[in-house]
Coordinates of C-alpha atoms in Angstrom, one line a residue:
M1080 CA 0.0 0.0 0.0
E1081 CA 2.8 2.4 0.9
E1082 CA 4.6 1.7 -2.4
A1083 CA 1.4 2.5 -4.3
K1084 CA 1.1 5.8 -2.5
T1085 CA 4.7 6.6 -3.3
N1086 CA 4.2 5.9 -7.0
V1087 CA 1.1 8.0 -7.1
R1088 CA 2.9 10.9 -5.4
A1089 CA 5.7 10.6 -8.0
V1090 CA 3.2 10.8 -10.8
E1091 CA 1.5 13.8 -9.2
R1092 CA 4.8 15.6 -8.9
A1093 CA 5.8 14.8 -12.5
L1094 CA 2.5 16.3 -13.7
D1095 CA 3.0 19.3 -11.4
I1096 CA 6.3 19.9 -13.2
L1097 CA 4.7 19.8 -16.6
L1098 CA 2.0 22.3 -15.4
C1099 CA 4.7 24.7 -14.5
F1100 CA 5.1 25.3 -18.2
T1101 CA 1.5 26.6 -18.7
D1102 CA 2.8 30.2 -18.1
S1103 CA 6.5 29.8 -18.9
T1104 CA 8.4 28.5 -21.9
D1105 CA 11.8 27.9 -20.3
L1106 CA 12.5 26.9 -16.6
G1107 CA 15.6 25.9 -14.7
L1108 CA 15.9 23.3 -12.0
S1109 CA 15.9 25.8 -9.1
E1110 CA 12.9 27.7 -10.5
I1111 CA 10.8 24.5 -10.7
A1112 CA 11.9 23.3 -7.3
S1113 CA 11.0 26.7 -5.8
R1114 CA 7.6 26.7 -7.5
L1115 CA 6.7 23.2 -6.2
S1116 CA 8.5 23.5 -2.8
L1117 CA 10.4 20.4 -3.5
H1118 CA 14.0 19.4 -2.9
K1119 CA 16.3 19.9 -6.0
S1120 CA 17.4 16.2 -5.9
T1121 CA 13.7 15.1 -6.2
V1122 CA 13.0 17.5 -9.0
H1123 CA 16.2 16.5 -10.8
R1124 CA 15.2 12.8 -10.9
L1125 CA 11.8 13.6 -12.2
L1126 CA 13.2 16.0 -14.8
A1127 CA 15.6 13.3 -16.0
T1128 CA 12.7 10.9 -16.5
L1129 CA 10.5 13.4 -18.3
E1130 CA 13.4 14.3 -20.5
N1131 CA 14.1 10.6 -21.3
K1132 CA 10.5 10.1 -22.3
G1133 CA 10.5 13.2 -24.6
F1134 CA 8.1 15.3 -22.5
L1135 CA 10.8 17.9 -21.8
I1136 CA 13.9 19.1 -23.6
R1137 CA 17.0 20.5 -21.8
D1138 CA 19.1 23.2 -23.3
A1139 CA 22.7 22.2 -22.7
Q1140 CA 23.9 25.8 -22.7
T1141 CA 21.3 27.4 -20.4
E1142 CA 20.5 24.3 -18.4
K1143 CA 16.9 25.2 -18.7
Y1144 CA 14.0 22.9 -19.8
R1145 CA 11.2 23.4 -22.2
L1146 CA 8.3 21.2 -23.4
G1147 CA 9.3 18.4 -25.7
F1148 CA 7.8 17.0 -28.9
R1149 CA 5.8 14.2 -27.0
I1150 CA 3.5 17.0 -25.7
W1151 CA 2.7 18.0 -29.3
E1152 CA 2.1 14.4 -30.3
L1153 CA -0.5 14.1 -27.5
S1154 CA -2.0 17.5 -28.3
A1155 CA -2.6 16.5 -31.9
N1156 CA -5.2 14.0 -30.7
L1157 CA -7.1 16.6 -28.7
T1158 CA -8.8 17.9 -31.8
H1159 CA -10.3 16.6 -35.0
S1160 CA -8.6 19.4 -36.9
D1161 CA -5.5 18.3 -38.8
D1162 CA -4.6 21.9 -39.8
P1163 CA -0.8 21.8 -39.9
A1164 CA -0.7 25.7 -39.9
T1165 CA -2.0 25.5 -36.3
V1166 CA -0.5 22.3 -35.0
L1167 CA 3.0 22.9 -36.3
L1168 CA 3.5 26.6 -35.4
P1169 CA 5.3 26.0 -32.0
E1170 CA 7.8 23.7 -33.7
M1171 CA 8.3 26.3 -36.5
E1172 CA 9.1 28.9 -33.9
R1173 CA 11.7 26.7 -32.3
L1174 CA 13.3 26.0 -35.7
R1175 CA 13.4 29.8 -36.5
D1176 CA 15.1 30.4 -33.2
L1177 CA 17.6 27.6 -34.0
V1178 CA 18.6 28.6 -37.5
G1179 CA 17.8 32.3 -37.3
E1180 CA 16.0 32.5 -40.7
T1181 CA 12.4 32.8 -41.8
I1182 CA 10.5 29.4 -41.6
S1183 CA 7.7 28.7 -44.0
L1184 CA 5.2 25.8 -44.3
Y1185 CA 3.9 24.8 -47.7
V1186 CA 1.3 22.5 -49.1
R1187 CA 0.6 21.5 -52.7
D1188 CA -2.5 22.6 -54.5
G1189 CA -2.6 21.4 -58.1
N1190 CA 0.5 22.6 -59.9
E1191 CA 1.2 25.3 -57.2
R1192 CA 2.4 25.4 -53.6
I1193 CA 0.8 27.6 -51.0
R1194 CA 2.5 29.1 -48.0
I1195 CA 0.0 28.3 -45.2
Q1196 CA 2.1 29.4 -42.2
A1197 CA 5.3 31.4 -41.7
V1198 CA 7.5 32.5 -38.8
Q1199 CA 9.6 35.6 -39.7
S1200 CA 13.3 35.8 -38.9
N1201 CA 14.3 38.2 -36.1
Q1202 CA 17.3 39.4 -38.1
P1203 CA 17.3 43.0 -39.4
I1204 CA 17.7 41.9 -43.0
R1205 CA 15.4 39.0 -43.6
R1206 CA 13.1 37.5 -46.2
V1207 CA 9.4 38.4 -45.5
A1208 CA 7.1 35.4 -46.3
P1209 CA 3.5 36.4 -46.7
I1210 CA 1.0 33.7 -45.8
G1211 CA -1.3 32.7 -48.6
A1212 CA 1.2 33.3 -51.4
R1213 CA 1.1 30.9 -54.3
M1214 CA 4.1 29.8 -56.3
P1215 CA 4.7 27.3 -59.2
L1216 CA 6.0 23.8 -58.5
F1217 CA 8.9 23.9 -60.9
V1218 CA 11.2 26.3 -59.0
G1219 CA 12.2 26.7 -55.3
A1220 CA 13.4 24.2 -52.7
S1221 CA 9.9 23.6 -51.2
S1222 CA 8.4 23.1 -54.7
K1223 CA 11.0 20.4 -55.5
V1224 CA 10.4 18.7 -52.2
L1225 CA 6.6 18.6 -52.8
V1226 CA 7.2 17.1 -56.3
A1227 CA 10.0 14.7 -55.4
Y1228 CA 7.9 12.8 -52.9
A1229 CA 4.6 13.1 -54.6
E1230 CA 2.7 10.5 -56.7
P1231 CA 4.0 9.9 -60.3
E1232 CA 0.9 11.7 -61.8
V1233 CA 1.8 14.9 -59.9
L1234 CA 5.3 14.8 -61.5
Q1235 CA 3.8 14.4 -64.9
A1236 CA 1.4 17.2 -64.4
V1237 CA 4.2 19.5 -63.4
L1238 CA 6.4 18.5 -66.3
N1239 CA 3.5 19.1 -68.7
D1240 CA 2.6 22.4 -67.2
P1241 CA 2.1 24.9 -70.1
N1242 CA 3.8 27.5 -67.9
W1243 CA 7.0 25.5 -67.7
P1244 CA 9.8 28.0 -68.4
D1245 CA 12.2 27.4 -71.3
S1246 CA 15.1 28.2 -69.1
I1247 CA 14.7 25.0 -67.0
D1248 CA 15.9 21.8 -68.5
R1249 CA 13.5 18.9 -67.6
E1250 CA 16.2 16.3 -67.5
A1251 CA 18.3 18.4 -65.1
Y1252 CA 15.1 18.9 -63.0
L1253 CA 14.5 15.2 -62.8
E1254 CA 18.1 14.6 -61.7
Q1255 CA 17.6 17.2 -59.0
L1256 CA 14.5 15.3 -57.8
E1257 CA 16.5 12.1 -57.6
Q1258 CA 19.2 13.8 -55.5
I1259 CA 16.5 15.2 -53.2
R1260 CA 15.1 11.8 -52.5
A1261 CA 18.6 10.4 -51.8
Q1262 CA 19.6 13.1 -49.4
G1263 CA 16.2 14.0 -47.8
F1264 CA 16.3 17.8 -48.5
A1265 CA 16.3 20.4 -51.3
T1266 CA 18.1 23.7 -51.8
S1267 CA 17.6 26.6 -54.1
V1268 CA 19.5 29.8 -54.8
E1269 CA 17.8 32.6 -56.7
E1270 CA 15.5 30.2 -58.6
R1271 CA 12.4 32.2 -58.1
E1272 CA 13.5 35.5 -56.4
L1273 CA 16.7 37.4 -56.9
G1274 CA 18.9 37.5 -53.8
A1275 CA 17.0 34.7 -52.0
A1276 CA 17.9 31.2 -51.0
A1277 CA 16.2 28.3 -49.2
V1278 CA 16.6 24.8 -47.9
A1279 CA 13.5 22.6 -47.4
A1280 CA 12.5 19.1 -46.2
P1281 CA 9.4 17.0 -46.5
I1282 CA 6.9 16.4 -43.7
F1283 CA 5.3 12.9 -43.6
N1284 CA 2.4 12.2 -41.3
R1285 CA 2.2 9.1 -39.0
N1286 CA 0.9 7.0 -41.9
G1287 CA 3.9 7.9 -44.1
K1288 CA 1.9 10.3 -46.4
L1289 CA 3.5 13.5 -47.6
V1290 CA 1.5 16.4 -46.1
A1291 CA 3.8 19.5 -46.4
A1292 CA 7.2 21.0 -46.9
I1293 CA 9.1 23.0 -44.3
A1294 CA 11.7 25.5 -45.4
A1295 CA 14.2 28.0 -44.1
S1296 CA 14.8 31.0 -46.4
G1297 CA 16.8 34.1 -46.3
P1298 CA 19.2 36.4 -48.2
S1299 CA 21.5 34.3 -50.5
N1300 CA 24.6 36.2 -49.3
R1301 CA 23.9 34.8 -45.8
L1302 CA 22.2 31.5 -46.6
T1303 CA 25.2 30.2 -48.5
P1304 CA 25.4 26.6 -49.9
E1305 CA 27.6 25.7 -46.9
K1306 CA 25.2 27.2 -44.5
M1307 CA 22.2 25.4 -46.1
R1308 CA 24.0 22.1 -45.8
E1309 CA 24.6 22.9 -42.1
F1310 CA 20.9 23.7 -41.6
A1311 CA 19.7 20.7 -43.5
R1312 CA 19.9 18.3 -40.5
P1313 CA 18.1 20.4 -38.0
I1314 CA 15.4 21.1 -40.6
M1315 CA 15.0 17.4 -41.3
E1316 CA 14.9 16.6 -37.6
A1317 CA 12.2 19.3 -37.1
A1318 CA 10.2 17.9 -40.1
Y1319 CA 10.4 14.4 -38.5
R1320 CA 9.0 15.8 -35.2
M1321 CA 6.3 17.7 -37.1
G1322 CA 5.2 14.6 -38.9
K1323 CA 4.7 12.8 -35.6
M1324 CA 2.1 15.4 -34.8
M1325 CA 0.1 14.9 -37.9
K1326 CA -2.6 12.2 -38.5

């Protein structure tokens, strides 16, 4: 009986820790212990367990904790809405803070992509990404991602698009798509807009279906090919977490 009470008390304390984040985004060990009037050693053990289970993430530099992706996985089941623009916004903000560039979320609509959500960079010189903008599928990192992982009929429709520009070689385009599928991400430099560059990755839902593309974009003199390759991994990791939130 005493063991059962101890286990219940541990669960209550773990839940109390999570509830601390209802009004704060980042908290340290001392802050949490003070709020809950618990010993630091007790809080430290509970934090370690919550971190191992993915409910919390610890910043190695600041030693502070924030909510982990498991929380967003659970929250995805609270509503019947599968709107990625709403569900994925917190993860997009985290990615923006990590790479320091504008983050955009795109979905395919026919032979176009639509920006359905964006988180602007905090840098003085940045690329502004208006929500609702439509762009063709034959140029841009996100466009190539949405085509590379789409059904064969989508690719054929894009290749046969009457608006296909003469400046783009179809064979070279197909080779790019193969490379994207091999490496898991796409890049673009001034393909659609002078002075702009982007790197994008696909988002697959829990059933393995392509639902969107996530991209970081900025000035091409800052978002160099080397920098885009550096950003590719955190973007792909964010895309993977985002996919776990989608049905």
